[in-house]
Coordinates of C-alpha atoms in Angstrom, one line a residue:
Chain A
M21 CA -21.1 58.5 -10.3
T22 CA -19.3 61.5 -12.4
T23 CA -19.4 61.1 -16.3
T24 CA -15.4 62.6 -16.2
Q25 CA -13.9 59.7 -15.0
S26 CA -13.8 56.7 -17.0
P27 CA -14.4 53.0 -15.5
T28 CA -10.8 52.0 -15.1
T29 CA -10.0 55.2 -13.1
A30 CA -12.7 53.9 -11.0
A31 CA -11.9 50.4 -11.1
D32 CA -8.3 51.2 -10.1
K33 CA -8.6 52.2 -6.4
G34 CA -4.9 52.3 -5.3
V35 CA -3.7 54.4 -8.2
H36 CA -0.4 56.6 -7.5
P37 CA -1.1 59.9 -7.3
T38 CA 1.2 60.8 -9.6
D39 CA -0.1 58.6 -12.3
R40 CA -1.7 60.5 -15.3
P41 CA -3.7 58.5 -17.8
A42 CA -1.6 58.5 -20.7
R43 CA 0.9 57.1 -18.4
R44 CA -1.3 54.9 -16.9
R45 CA -2.4 53.4 -20.5
R46 CA 1.3 53.2 -21.6
R47 CA 1.9 50.8 -18.0
E48 CA -1.2 48.8 -18.3
G49 CA 0.5 48.0 -21.8
A50 CA 3.5 47.4 -20.5
A51 CA 1.9 44.8 -18.3
W52 CA 0.5 42.9 -20.9
V53 CA 4.0 42.7 -22.7
F54 CA 5.0 41.1 -19.2
L55 CA 2.1 38.8 -19.1
S56 CA 2.3 37.7 -23.0
P57 CA 4.3 34.4 -22.6
W58 CA 2.0 33.7 -19.4
V59 CA -1.6 34.6 -21.7
L60 CA 0.0 33.0 -24.8
G61 CA 0.7 29.9 -22.6
A62 CA -2.6 29.9 -20.6
C63 CA -4.9 30.3 -24.0
V64 CA -2.6 27.7 -26.3
L65 CA -1.8 25.3 -23.6
T66 CA -4.4 25.3 -21.1
L67 CA -7.7 26.8 -22.1
L68 CA -7.8 25.7 -25.9
P69 CA -6.7 21.8 -24.7
M70 CA -9.3 21.8 -22.2
A71 CA -11.9 22.3 -24.4
V72 CA -10.5 20.4 -27.0
S73 CA -10.3 17.3 -24.4
L74 CA -14.1 17.8 -23.3
Y75 CA -14.8 17.7 -27.2
L76 CA -12.6 14.8 -27.5
S77 CA -14.4 12.9 -24.6
F78 CA -17.5 12.7 -26.6
T79 CA -15.8 10.9 -29.6
D80 CA -13.8 8.1 -31.0
Y81 CA -10.1 9.2 -32.2
D82 CA -7.2 7.4 -32.8
L83 CA -5.0 10.2 -33.5
F84 CA -4.9 9.1 -37.2
N85 CA -8.7 8.9 -38.7
A86 CA -10.9 12.2 -38.1
P87 CA -12.7 11.9 -34.3
N88 CA -16.0 10.2 -34.4
W89 CA -18.7 11.5 -32.7
V90 CA -20.3 9.0 -30.6
G91 CA -21.8 11.5 -27.8
L92 CA -21.9 10.0 -24.1
R93 CA -20.8 6.6 -24.8
N94 CA -17.2 6.9 -23.5
Y95 CA -18.9 8.0 -20.1
T96 CA -21.3 4.9 -20.4
Q97 CA -18.6 2.4 -20.9
M98 CA -16.5 3.9 -18.2
F99 CA -18.9 3.7 -15.6
T100 CA -21.1 0.5 -16.9
E101 CA -19.1 -1.6 -18.7
D102 CA -15.5 -1.3 -17.6
P103 CA -14.4 -3.2 -15.1
R104 CA -11.0 -2.0 -14.9
Y105 CA -11.8 1.6 -15.1
W106 CA -13.6 0.9 -11.7
R107 CA -10.7 -0.9 -10.3
S108 CA -8.2 2.2 -11.1
V109 CA -10.6 4.1 -9.5
V110 CA -10.7 2.2 -6.4
A111 CA -6.9 1.7 -6.4
T112 CA -6.4 5.7 -6.6
L113 CA -9.1 6.3 -4.0
T114 CA -7.6 3.4 -1.8
Y115 CA -3.8 4.9 -2.1
V116 CA -4.8 8.4 -1.8
V117 CA -6.9 7.7 1.6
I118 CA -3.5 5.5 2.9
A119 CA -0.9 7.6 1.8
V120 CA -2.0 11.2 2.6
P121 CA -3.1 11.0 5.9
L122 CA 0.0 9.2 6.8
Q123 CA 2.4 11.2 5.0
L124 CA 0.8 14.6 6.7
A125 CA 0.6 12.6 10.1
L126 CA 4.4 11.7 9.8
A127 CA 5.5 15.2 8.5
L128 CA 3.7 16.9 11.6
L129 CA 5.2 14.7 14.0
V130 CA 8.5 15.5 12.7
A131 CA 8.2 19.0 12.6
L132 CA 6.9 19.0 16.3
A133 CA 9.9 17.5 17.3
L134 CA 12.3 19.6 15.4
K135 CA 10.7 22.8 16.4
N136 CA 12.2 23.3 19.8
M137 CA 15.3 21.7 18.9
R138 CA 18.3 24.2 19.4
R139 CA 21.2 22.1 17.7
G140 CA 21.1 20.0 14.6
R141 CA 17.7 21.2 13.7
G142 CA 19.1 22.6 10.4
F143 CA 20.8 19.3 9.3
Y144 CA 17.5 17.4 10.4
R145 CA 15.7 19.3 8.4
S146 CA 17.7 19.1 4.9
A147 CA 18.2 15.2 5.9
F148 CA 14.4 15.0 6.0
Y149 CA 13.6 16.8 3.1
A150 CA 16.5 15.0 0.8
P151 CA 13.7 11.4 0.1
S152 CA 10.8 14.4 -1.5
L153 CA 13.6 15.2 -4.3
L154 CA 15.1 11.9 -4.9
G155 CA 11.7 9.9 -4.3
A156 CA 9.7 11.2 -7.4
S157 CA 12.3 10.0 -9.6
M158 CA 12.3 6.6 -11.3
S159 CA 15.5 5.6 -10.0
I160 CA 14.2 5.2 -6.2
A161 CA 10.9 3.7 -7.8
L162 CA 13.0 0.7 -8.7
V163 CA 15.2 0.5 -5.8
W164 CA 11.6 0.2 -3.9
R165 CA 10.5 -2.4 -6.3
A166 CA 13.8 -4.5 -5.6
I167 CA 13.1 -3.8 -1.6
F168 CA 9.7 -4.9 -1.8
N169 CA 10.1 -7.9 -4.3
D170 CA 10.5 -11.6 -3.5
G171 CA 13.8 -11.7 -1.8
G172 CA 14.0 -8.3 -1.1
T173 CA 14.8 -6.5 2.2
V174 CA 11.3 -6.3 3.3
D175 CA 10.7 -10.1 2.4
N176 CA 13.8 -11.0 4.6
L177 CA 13.0 -9.0 7.5
L178 CA 9.3 -9.2 7.8
G179 CA 8.9 -12.6 6.0
A180 CA 6.1 -11.6 4.4
G181 CA 7.0 -12.6 1.1
G182 CA 7.4 -9.9 -2.3
W183 CA 4.7 -7.2 -1.9
V184 CA 4.9 -6.4 -5.3
N185 CA 3.6 -9.7 -6.6
R186 CA 0.8 -9.8 -4.1
P187 CA -2.5 -7.8 -4.6
G188 CA -3.2 -5.1 -2.2
W189 CA 0.3 -5.3 -0.7
A190 CA 2.1 -3.7 -3.8
L191 CA -0.1 -0.7 -3.4
L192 CA 1.1 -0.5 0.3
A193 CA 4.5 -0.3 -1.2
V194 CA 3.8 2.4 -3.5
A195 CA 1.9 4.1 -0.3
L196 CA 4.9 3.9 1.6
L197 CA 7.1 5.2 -0.8
T198 CA 4.8 8.6 -1.3
V199 CA 5.1 8.6 2.8
W200 CA 8.5 8.5 3.0
Q201 CA 8.4 12.0 1.3
F202 CA 7.1 13.6 4.3
G203 CA 9.9 16.0 3.8
A204 CA 8.1 18.6 1.7
P205 CA 5.0 19.1 3.9
M206 CA 7.0 18.8 7.1
V207 CA 9.1 21.6 6.2
I208 CA 6.0 24.0 5.2
F209 CA 4.7 22.7 8.7
L210 CA 8.0 23.7 10.0
A211 CA 8.1 27.2 8.9
G212 CA 4.3 27.4 10.6
L213 CA 4.9 26.1 13.4
Q214 CA 7.8 28.9 13.8
Q215 CA 5.0 31.6 13.4
I216 CA 3.2 30.8 16.4
P217 CA 4.2 33.1 19.0
G218 CA 5.8 31.6 21.8
E219 CA 3.8 33.5 24.4
L220 CA 0.7 31.5 23.9
Y221 CA 2.2 28.3 24.9
E222 CA 3.8 30.0 28.2
A223 CA 0.3 31.2 29.1
A224 CA -1.4 28.0 28.9
E225 CA 1.4 26.4 30.6
V226 CA 0.8 29.0 33.1
D227 CA -3.0 28.1 33.2
G228 CA -1.8 24.7 33.8
A229 CA -2.3 23.0 30.3
G230 CA -0.7 20.0 29.6
A231 CA 1.5 19.1 26.6
W232 CA -1.4 17.1 24.6
R233 CA -3.8 20.1 25.2
R234 CA -1.4 22.5 24.3
F235 CA -0.9 20.7 21.0
L236 CA -4.7 20.7 20.7
S237 CA -5.6 24.2 21.9
I238 CA -3.0 26.0 20.4
T239 CA -1.1 24.0 17.9
V240 CA -3.3 22.9 15.8
P241 CA -6.0 25.5 15.5
M242 CA -2.7 28.3 15.2
L243 CA -1.2 25.6 12.3
S244 CA -4.8 24.9 11.0
P245 CA -4.2 26.9 7.7
V246 CA -0.8 25.1 6.9
I247 CA -2.4 21.8 7.7
F248 CA -5.2 22.8 5.0
F249 CA -2.9 23.6 2.3
N250 CA -0.7 20.7 2.7
L251 CA -3.7 18.4 3.2
V252 CA -4.6 20.7 -0.5
L253 CA -1.6 20.2 -2.3
Q254 CA -0.9 16.6 -1.2
T255 CA -4.4 15.4 -2.1
I256 CA -4.2 16.8 -5.3
Q257 CA -0.7 15.6 -6.2
A258 CA -1.5 11.8 -4.9
F259 CA -4.6 11.3 -7.7
Q260 CA -1.9 12.1 -10.2
V261 CA 1.0 9.5 -8.9
F262 CA 2.1 7.8 -11.9
T263 CA 5.9 6.5 -11.7
P264 CA 6.5 4.9 -8.7
A265 CA 3.1 2.3 -9.9
F266 CA 4.7 2.1 -13.7
A267 CA 7.8 0.8 -12.0
I268 CA 6.3 -1.6 -9.7
S269 CA 4.1 -3.2 -12.0
A270 CA 6.4 -2.7 -14.8
G271 CA 3.6 -0.5 -16.6
K272 CA 0.7 -2.7 -16.1
G273 CA -0.9 -2.2 -13.0
G274 CA -0.5 -5.6 -11.7
P275 CA -0.9 -7.5 -9.7
A276 CA -4.6 -8.0 -10.4
D277 CA -4.9 -4.4 -11.3
S278 CA -4.2 -3.4 -7.8
T279 CA -1.5 -0.7 -8.6
L280 CA -3.8 0.1 -11.8
F281 CA -3.5 3.9 -10.7
Y282 CA -5.9 6.3 -12.6
T283 CA -2.9 7.9 -14.6
L284 CA -1.3 4.5 -15.4
Y285 CA -4.9 3.1 -17.1
L286 CA -5.4 6.8 -18.5
Y287 CA -2.3 6.3 -20.2
D288 CA -3.0 2.9 -21.2
R289 CA -6.0 4.0 -22.9
G290 CA -5.0 6.7 -24.8
F291 CA -1.2 5.8 -25.7
V292 CA -0.7 2.3 -25.6
A293 CA -4.3 1.6 -27.0
S294 CA -5.1 4.8 -28.9
H295 CA -8.4 5.1 -27.5
M296 CA -8.1 9.4 -27.0
G297 CA -11.5 9.9 -27.0
Y298 CA -11.4 7.6 -24.0
A299 CA -8.8 8.7 -22.2
S300 CA -10.1 12.2 -22.4
A301 CA -13.1 11.5 -21.1
M302 CA -11.1 9.6 -18.0
A303 CA -8.9 12.9 -17.9
W304 CA -12.4 15.3 -17.8
V305 CA -13.6 13.2 -14.6
L306 CA -10.4 13.2 -13.1
L307 CA -10.5 17.1 -13.4
L308 CA -13.9 16.9 -12.4
A309 CA -13.2 14.9 -9.0
I310 CA -10.3 16.8 -8.3
G311 CA -12.5 20.2 -8.3
A312 CA -15.1 18.1 -6.5
V313 CA -12.5 16.8 -3.7
T314 CA -10.9 20.4 -3.3
A315 CA -14.2 22.2 -3.2
I316 CA -15.5 19.6 -0.5
L317 CA -12.2 19.9 1.6
F318 CA -12.7 24.0 1.4
R319 CA -16.5 23.5 2.3
T320 CA -15.1 21.7 5.4
S321 CA -12.2 23.8 6.0
R322 CA -14.4 26.5 7.4
S323 CA -15.1 24.7 10.3
W324 CA -11.6 23.9 11.4
V325 CA -9.1 26.3 9.5
F326 CA -8.4 29.0 11.9
Y327 CA -7.4 32.4 9.9
A328 CA -7.1 34.5 13.3
S329 CA -3.8 36.0 12.4
E330 CA -4.5 37.2 8.8
G331 CA -5.3 40.7 10.1
D332 CA -2.4 41.4 11.8
R333 CA 0.4 40.6 9.2
Chain B
M5 CA 11.6 35.0 17.8
T6 CA 9.2 32.2 19.2
T7 CA 11.3 29.8 20.0
T8 CA 13.9 31.7 22.3
T9 CA 11.4 33.6 24.1
S10 CA 10.2 30.1 25.6
T11 CA 13.7 28.9 27.0
S12 CA 14.5 32.8 28.4
T13 CA 11.3 33.3 30.3
P14 CA 11.9 31.6 34.0
V15 CA 8.2 30.4 34.0
V16 CA 9.1 27.6 31.5
R17 CA 10.9 25.0 32.9
K18 CA 14.4 24.0 30.7
P19 CA 13.7 20.7 28.8
V20 CA 15.4 18.0 30.6
A21 CA 18.8 16.6 29.3
W22 CA 17.4 13.2 28.6
R23 CA 14.4 14.3 26.7
R24 CA 16.8 16.1 24.6
V25 CA 19.1 13.3 24.4
A26 CA 16.2 11.1 23.5
L27 CA 15.2 13.2 20.7
H28 CA 18.2 13.1 19.0
V29 CA 18.4 9.3 19.3
G30 CA 14.8 9.3 17.7
C31 CA 15.7 11.4 15.2
L32 CA 18.9 9.9 14.0
A33 CA 16.9 6.5 14.0
A34 CA 14.4 7.9 11.7
L35 CA 17.1 9.2 9.6
L36 CA 18.8 5.9 9.4
V37 CA 15.3 3.7 8.3
M38 CA 15.1 6.6 6.0
L39 CA 18.6 6.6 4.4
Y40 CA 18.5 2.6 3.9
P41 CA 17.3 2.8 0.3
L42 CA 19.5 4.9 -0.6
A43 CA 21.9 2.9 0.9
W44 CA 21.2 -0.1 -0.6
L45 CA 21.3 1.8 -3.9
L46 CA 24.8 2.2 -3.4
A47 CA 25.9 -0.8 -2.1
T48 CA 23.9 -2.8 -5.0
S49 CA 25.4 -0.9 -7.6
V50 CA 28.8 -2.3 -6.8
K51 CA 27.6 -5.8 -5.9
P52 CA 28.5 -8.8 -8.2
A53 CA 25.3 -10.3 -9.8
N54 CA 25.3 -13.6 -7.5
E55 CA 25.0 -11.4 -4.4
V56 CA 22.2 -8.9 -5.4
I57 CA 19.2 -11.1 -4.5
A58 CA 21.3 -14.3 -2.4
S59 CA 22.8 -12.1 -0.1
L60 CA 21.2 -10.4 2.9
D61 CA 24.3 -8.1 3.5
L62 CA 24.0 -4.8 3.0
L63 CA 27.9 -4.7 1.8
P64 CA 29.0 -6.2 -0.8
S65 CA 31.7 -8.8 -0.3
R66 CA 34.1 -7.5 -3.2
L67 CA 33.8 -4.2 -5.2
E68 CA 32.1 -5.3 -8.7
W69 CA 32.9 -2.0 -10.3
S70 CA 31.9 -3.6 -13.6
N71 CA 28.7 -2.7 -13.4
Y72 CA 29.2 0.9 -13.9
E73 CA 31.7 -0.3 -17.0
T74 CA 28.2 -1.6 -18.4
A75 CA 26.2 1.1 -17.5
L76 CA 28.5 3.5 -19.1
D77 CA 27.9 1.6 -22.3
G78 CA 24.4 2.7 -21.8
V79 CA 21.1 1.1 -23.6
N80 CA 20.0 0.6 -26.7
D81 CA 23.7 1.5 -28.0
V82 CA 23.4 5.0 -26.7
S83 CA 26.0 5.7 -24.4
V84 CA 25.1 7.2 -21.0
G85 CA 27.0 10.6 -22.1
R86 CA 24.4 10.9 -24.9
L87 CA 21.8 10.2 -22.4
L88 CA 23.7 12.6 -19.8
G89 CA 23.6 15.4 -22.5
N90 CA 20.0 14.7 -23.4
S91 CA 18.8 14.7 -19.8
L92 CA 20.5 17.8 -19.1
L93 CA 19.9 19.9 -22.7
I94 CA 15.7 19.3 -21.1
A95 CA 16.5 20.6 -17.8
G96 CA 18.8 23.3 -19.0
G97 CA 16.4 24.8 -21.7
A98 CA 13.0 24.0 -19.0
V99 CA 14.9 26.2 -16.3
V100 CA 15.8 29.0 -18.8
G101 CA 12.4 29.1 -20.1
N102 CA 10.9 28.8 -16.2
V103 CA 12.9 31.2 -15.0
L104 CA 12.0 33.9 -17.7
S105 CA 8.5 33.5 -18.4
C106 CA 7.4 32.8 -14.8
S107 CA 9.2 36.0 -13.7
L108 CA 8.0 38.2 -16.3
A109 CA 4.4 37.3 -15.5
A110 CA 4.4 37.5 -11.5
Y111 CA 6.0 41.1 -12.2
A112 CA 2.8 42.1 -13.8
F113 CA 0.7 40.0 -11.4
A114 CA 2.7 41.5 -8.2
R115 CA 3.5 44.8 -9.3
L116 CA 1.5 46.6 -12.3
R117 CA -2.1 47.3 -12.6
F118 CA -3.9 46.3 -15.3
R119 CA -7.6 45.5 -16.1
F120 CA -9.0 41.8 -14.9
R121 CA -5.9 41.3 -13.0
G122 CA -8.3 39.9 -10.0
P123 CA -9.8 37.4 -12.1
L124 CA -6.6 36.4 -14.2
F125 CA -4.6 35.9 -10.7
A126 CA -7.2 33.8 -9.6
F127 CA -7.2 31.8 -12.9
M128 CA -3.6 31.4 -12.7
I129 CA -3.8 30.0 -8.9
A130 CA -6.3 28.1 -10.2
T131 CA -4.1 26.1 -13.0
I132 CA -2.1 25.1 -9.9
M133 CA -4.7 22.6 -9.0
L134 CA -5.4 21.6 -12.7
P135 CA -4.2 18.0 -13.0
H136 CA -2.0 18.0 -16.2
H137 CA -3.8 15.1 -17.8
A138 CA -6.7 17.2 -18.2
V139 CA -4.5 18.9 -21.0
L140 CA -2.3 16.2 -22.0
I141 CA -4.2 14.7 -25.1
P142 CA -4.7 17.9 -26.7
Q143 CA -1.4 19.3 -26.3
Y144 CA -0.1 15.9 -27.4
I145 CA -2.1 16.3 -30.5
I146 CA -1.0 20.1 -31.0
F147 CA 2.9 19.0 -30.7
N148 CA 2.1 16.2 -33.3
Q149 CA 0.3 18.4 -35.9
L150 CA 3.5 20.3 -35.3
G151 CA 5.5 17.5 -36.0
M152 CA 7.4 18.3 -32.5
V153 CA 6.7 14.5 -31.4
N154 CA 10.1 12.8 -30.4
T155 CA 11.4 16.1 -30.5
Y156 CA 12.5 18.1 -27.3
W157 CA 10.2 21.0 -28.2
P158 CA 7.1 19.7 -26.5
L159 CA 9.0 19.5 -23.0
I160 CA 10.8 22.9 -23.3
L161 CA 8.5 25.0 -25.2
P162 CA 5.9 25.2 -23.0
K163 CA 8.4 26.4 -19.9
F164 CA 8.8 29.4 -21.9
L165 CA 5.5 29.9 -21.6
A166 CA 4.7 30.2 -18.0
T167 CA 2.8 27.2 -17.9
E168 CA 4.1 26.3 -14.4
A169 CA 2.0 28.5 -12.5
F170 CA 3.3 27.2 -9.1
F171 CA 6.2 29.3 -9.9
V172 CA 4.9 31.9 -10.9
F173 CA 3.1 32.3 -7.5
L174 CA 6.3 31.7 -5.7
I175 CA 7.9 34.5 -7.1
V176 CA 4.9 36.9 -6.7
Q177 CA 5.0 35.9 -3.3
F178 CA 8.7 37.2 -3.0
M179 CA 8.1 40.3 -5.1
R180 CA 5.0 41.5 -3.1
G181 CA 7.5 41.4 0.3
L182 CA 10.0 44.2 -1.9
P183 CA 9.4 47.7 -0.8
R184 CA 7.5 49.8 -3.3
E185 CA 9.6 52.7 -3.0
L186 CA 12.2 51.1 -4.8
E187 CA 10.2 51.1 -8.0
E188 CA 9.1 54.9 -7.0
A189 CA 12.8 55.9 -6.6
A190 CA 13.4 54.4 -10.0
R191 CA 10.3 56.0 -11.8
I192 CA 11.5 59.3 -10.5
D193 CA 14.7 58.9 -12.1
G194 CA 13.0 57.9 -15.3
C195 CA 12.6 54.2 -15.3
G196 CA 10.0 52.8 -17.1
P197 CA 8.8 49.6 -16.2
F198 CA 10.9 47.5 -17.9
R199 CA 13.7 48.8 -17.0
S200 CA 12.8 49.3 -13.3
F201 CA 12.2 45.2 -13.8
F202 CA 15.5 44.1 -15.0
L203 CA 17.8 46.7 -13.3
V204 CA 15.6 47.2 -9.7
I205 CA 13.4 44.1 -9.2
L206 CA 15.0 41.0 -10.8
P207 CA 18.4 41.4 -9.2
L208 CA 16.5 41.7 -5.5
T209 CA 14.0 38.5 -6.8
R210 CA 17.4 36.3 -6.9
P211 CA 16.7 34.2 -3.8
A212 CA 13.3 32.6 -5.7
L213 CA 14.8 32.5 -8.8
I214 CA 17.3 30.6 -7.9
T215 CA 14.1 28.5 -6.1
T216 CA 12.3 27.9 -9.2
A217 CA 15.5 27.5 -11.2
I218 CA 16.7 24.5 -8.8
F219 CA 13.2 23.1 -8.5
T220 CA 12.5 23.2 -12.6
F221 CA 15.5 21.3 -13.0
I222 CA 14.9 18.8 -10.5
W223 CA 11.4 18.2 -11.7
T224 CA 12.2 18.1 -15.0
W225 CA 15.1 16.0 -14.6
N226 CA 12.7 13.4 -12.5
D227 CA 10.1 14.1 -15.1
F228 CA 8.9 10.5 -16.5
F229 CA 5.5 10.6 -17.5
T230 CA 5.9 13.5 -20.1
Q231 CA 9.2 12.1 -21.4
L232 CA 7.7 8.5 -21.9
I233 CA 5.0 9.9 -24.1
Y234 CA 6.7 12.7 -26.5
L235 CA 10.1 10.5 -27.1
F236 CA 10.6 7.4 -28.3
S237 CA 13.9 7.4 -30.5
P238 CA 16.5 5.3 -27.8
E239 CA 19.4 8.2 -28.9
K240 CA 16.7 10.9 -27.8
F241 CA 16.1 9.1 -24.8
T242 CA 17.0 10.8 -21.3
L243 CA 18.6 9.1 -18.3
T244 CA 15.0 8.5 -17.1
L245 CA 13.8 7.0 -19.9
A246 CA 16.5 4.6 -20.2
L247 CA 15.8 3.4 -16.9
R248 CA 12.8 2.6 -18.0
S249 CA 13.9 -0.1 -20.5
F250 CA 15.1 -2.2 -17.1
V251 CA 11.7 -1.7 -16.1
D252 CA 10.3 -4.7 -17.7
A253 CA 14.1 -6.8 -17.6
S254 CA 13.9 -8.1 -14.4
S255 CA 16.3 -10.9 -14.5
T256 CA 19.2 -11.0 -12.1
S257 CA 22.3 -10.1 -14.2
A258 CA 20.9 -6.8 -15.6
F259 CA 20.5 -6.0 -11.8
G260 CA 23.9 -4.4 -11.0
P261 CA 24.0 -2.3 -14.2
M262 CA 20.6 -1.2 -13.7
F263 CA 21.2 0.1 -10.3
A264 CA 24.7 1.9 -11.5
M265 CA 23.0 3.5 -13.7
S266 CA 20.4 4.7 -11.2
V267 CA 23.2 5.9 -9.2
I268 CA 24.4 8.3 -12.3
A269 CA 20.7 9.8 -12.7
L270 CA 20.4 10.4 -9.3
L271 CA 23.9 11.9 -9.1
P272 CA 22.6 15.3 -10.5
I273 CA 20.0 15.5 -8.1
V274 CA 22.2 14.9 -5.2
L275 CA 25.0 17.8 -6.1
F276 CA 22.3 20.3 -6.8
F277 CA 20.7 19.2 -2.9
L278 CA 24.0 19.4 -1.7
A279 CA 24.9 22.8 -3.2
F280 CA 21.6 24.3 -2.9
Q281 CA 19.5 23.1 0.0
R282 CA 19.2 25.9 2.0
F283 CA 17.9 27.9 -1.0
L284 CA 15.8 24.7 -1.7
V285 CA 14.7 24.1 1.7
E286 CA 13.8 28.0 1.9
G287 CA 11.8 28.2 -1.1
M288 CA 9.7 25.5 -0.2
A289 CA 9.0 26.5 3.1
N290 CA 8.4 30.0 1.7
S291 CA 5.9 28.8 -1.1
G292 CA 2.8 27.7 1.4
I293 CA 3.0 30.7 3.7
K294 CA 3.1 34.4 3.4
G295 CA 6.9 35.3 4.4

């Protein structure tokens, strides 16, 4: 290490040859001007709130009186004395485990069907994608409630009574609304499928590989980074679902708390019952849970996600 | 490039015609099932009150336009025009905020060198996965302290601070694909980083900016949770929030107007989708994968 070089020069490996230190400092200054809204947002609306919500999670706070330190009481109450909390955990996990795999499987299936289609692919791609945009709205959540209600279409078709009023079935109705929005991951799958070189399939076919074999040995490994991306994104989103559960249960999480999703209960504790400390503790557990699930997904991905194409792009 | 090679090579047999037909039949059948809820919504919005539940037919026996008249009167003495205006104001503000702040941050991450770029970029990516609820309550407290609860500021202001990292990432991905020579040429012509951003890079980033704008509009329009906690005066309600007042009331008589209002609330999204579906679908596809 020579004394003439400042630490920044050493760190900046790809610096442009015409850059002189004075100009580089000016450019570094410019970078911070460009970044300033983001930095302000990250500090004031992300980092600070995270710290504050961690602090509040150890307090009793009703928004009007000063927070009152209670140590771990929110957490112990949550884990040991609040059956509704556990019902919300169970409802959310059940929903995630049902909705995400179903949605991704359907997305992959449709993407495979569209992949080699010559005519009409653009049309189907857009048509199947439309529910992903509309489905997040309150309007469609209300439609869902009516269709799955007593006397609604599903009742008439299957004679199963209104799902909305039956524990377990109401959750399934919400899950189906999520599955209905398979278009977003489907579009990403389709883009991924089109990156797989056709020669691979031709070579496999020459070697006598059947359609199933080609799917398992070429499509799945080549598509695995995209499958992984969709899995992580959809799982994280599913943990935070709110609007359909609110609409289907009129904001109460019924019947028998079966659609009391985590975020719905968090809203109920924080903004209806004014237990901001308790809700903060719930938010932090959600943060840690999502972090843990993401970490587990990343850990297991090492054994099945295949990044061979990284080098040549 | 990949799809054409498989059909032009003689080794691969051409797909039999009936398989292609079967594929289209399957896709159309799936589409019919998927579109059913939308058809149901449209039909129910013009059904007379006694047919909403009792009748099995999708089509109404006669068109009951009075549902729309009732819906136009609005909810809680607030007209639909007012609700629509409120929704447009929030969504419009969010679009301007996101496009501006996210493209600024994206340019720095994609094109400029500064200290801690690596760690800051990693942090930015991590915030995509951060659940909104982890910051929700303190944000609410901050806006409450600032006297901004029950105003539109909590819904618009964060967008001007690039808090939606997803869009920063989307624009970064796009800017990385632009040739570096452009800025080098601009620099030789005497442009500093600001002028090359506004005059050279920003115009070329337009597809990514349009994608950001459309997604921001639709997501803000559909957003329910944030509006639910920050707005409580009926005259400040958005269309989405107004629909909420129908959530508790499930009496059959309110069904027609409720779904008429649902149609009105979906209309802007449908129009946006029809106008920009190419950008939307491409943008969605490009956000996940290296282009």
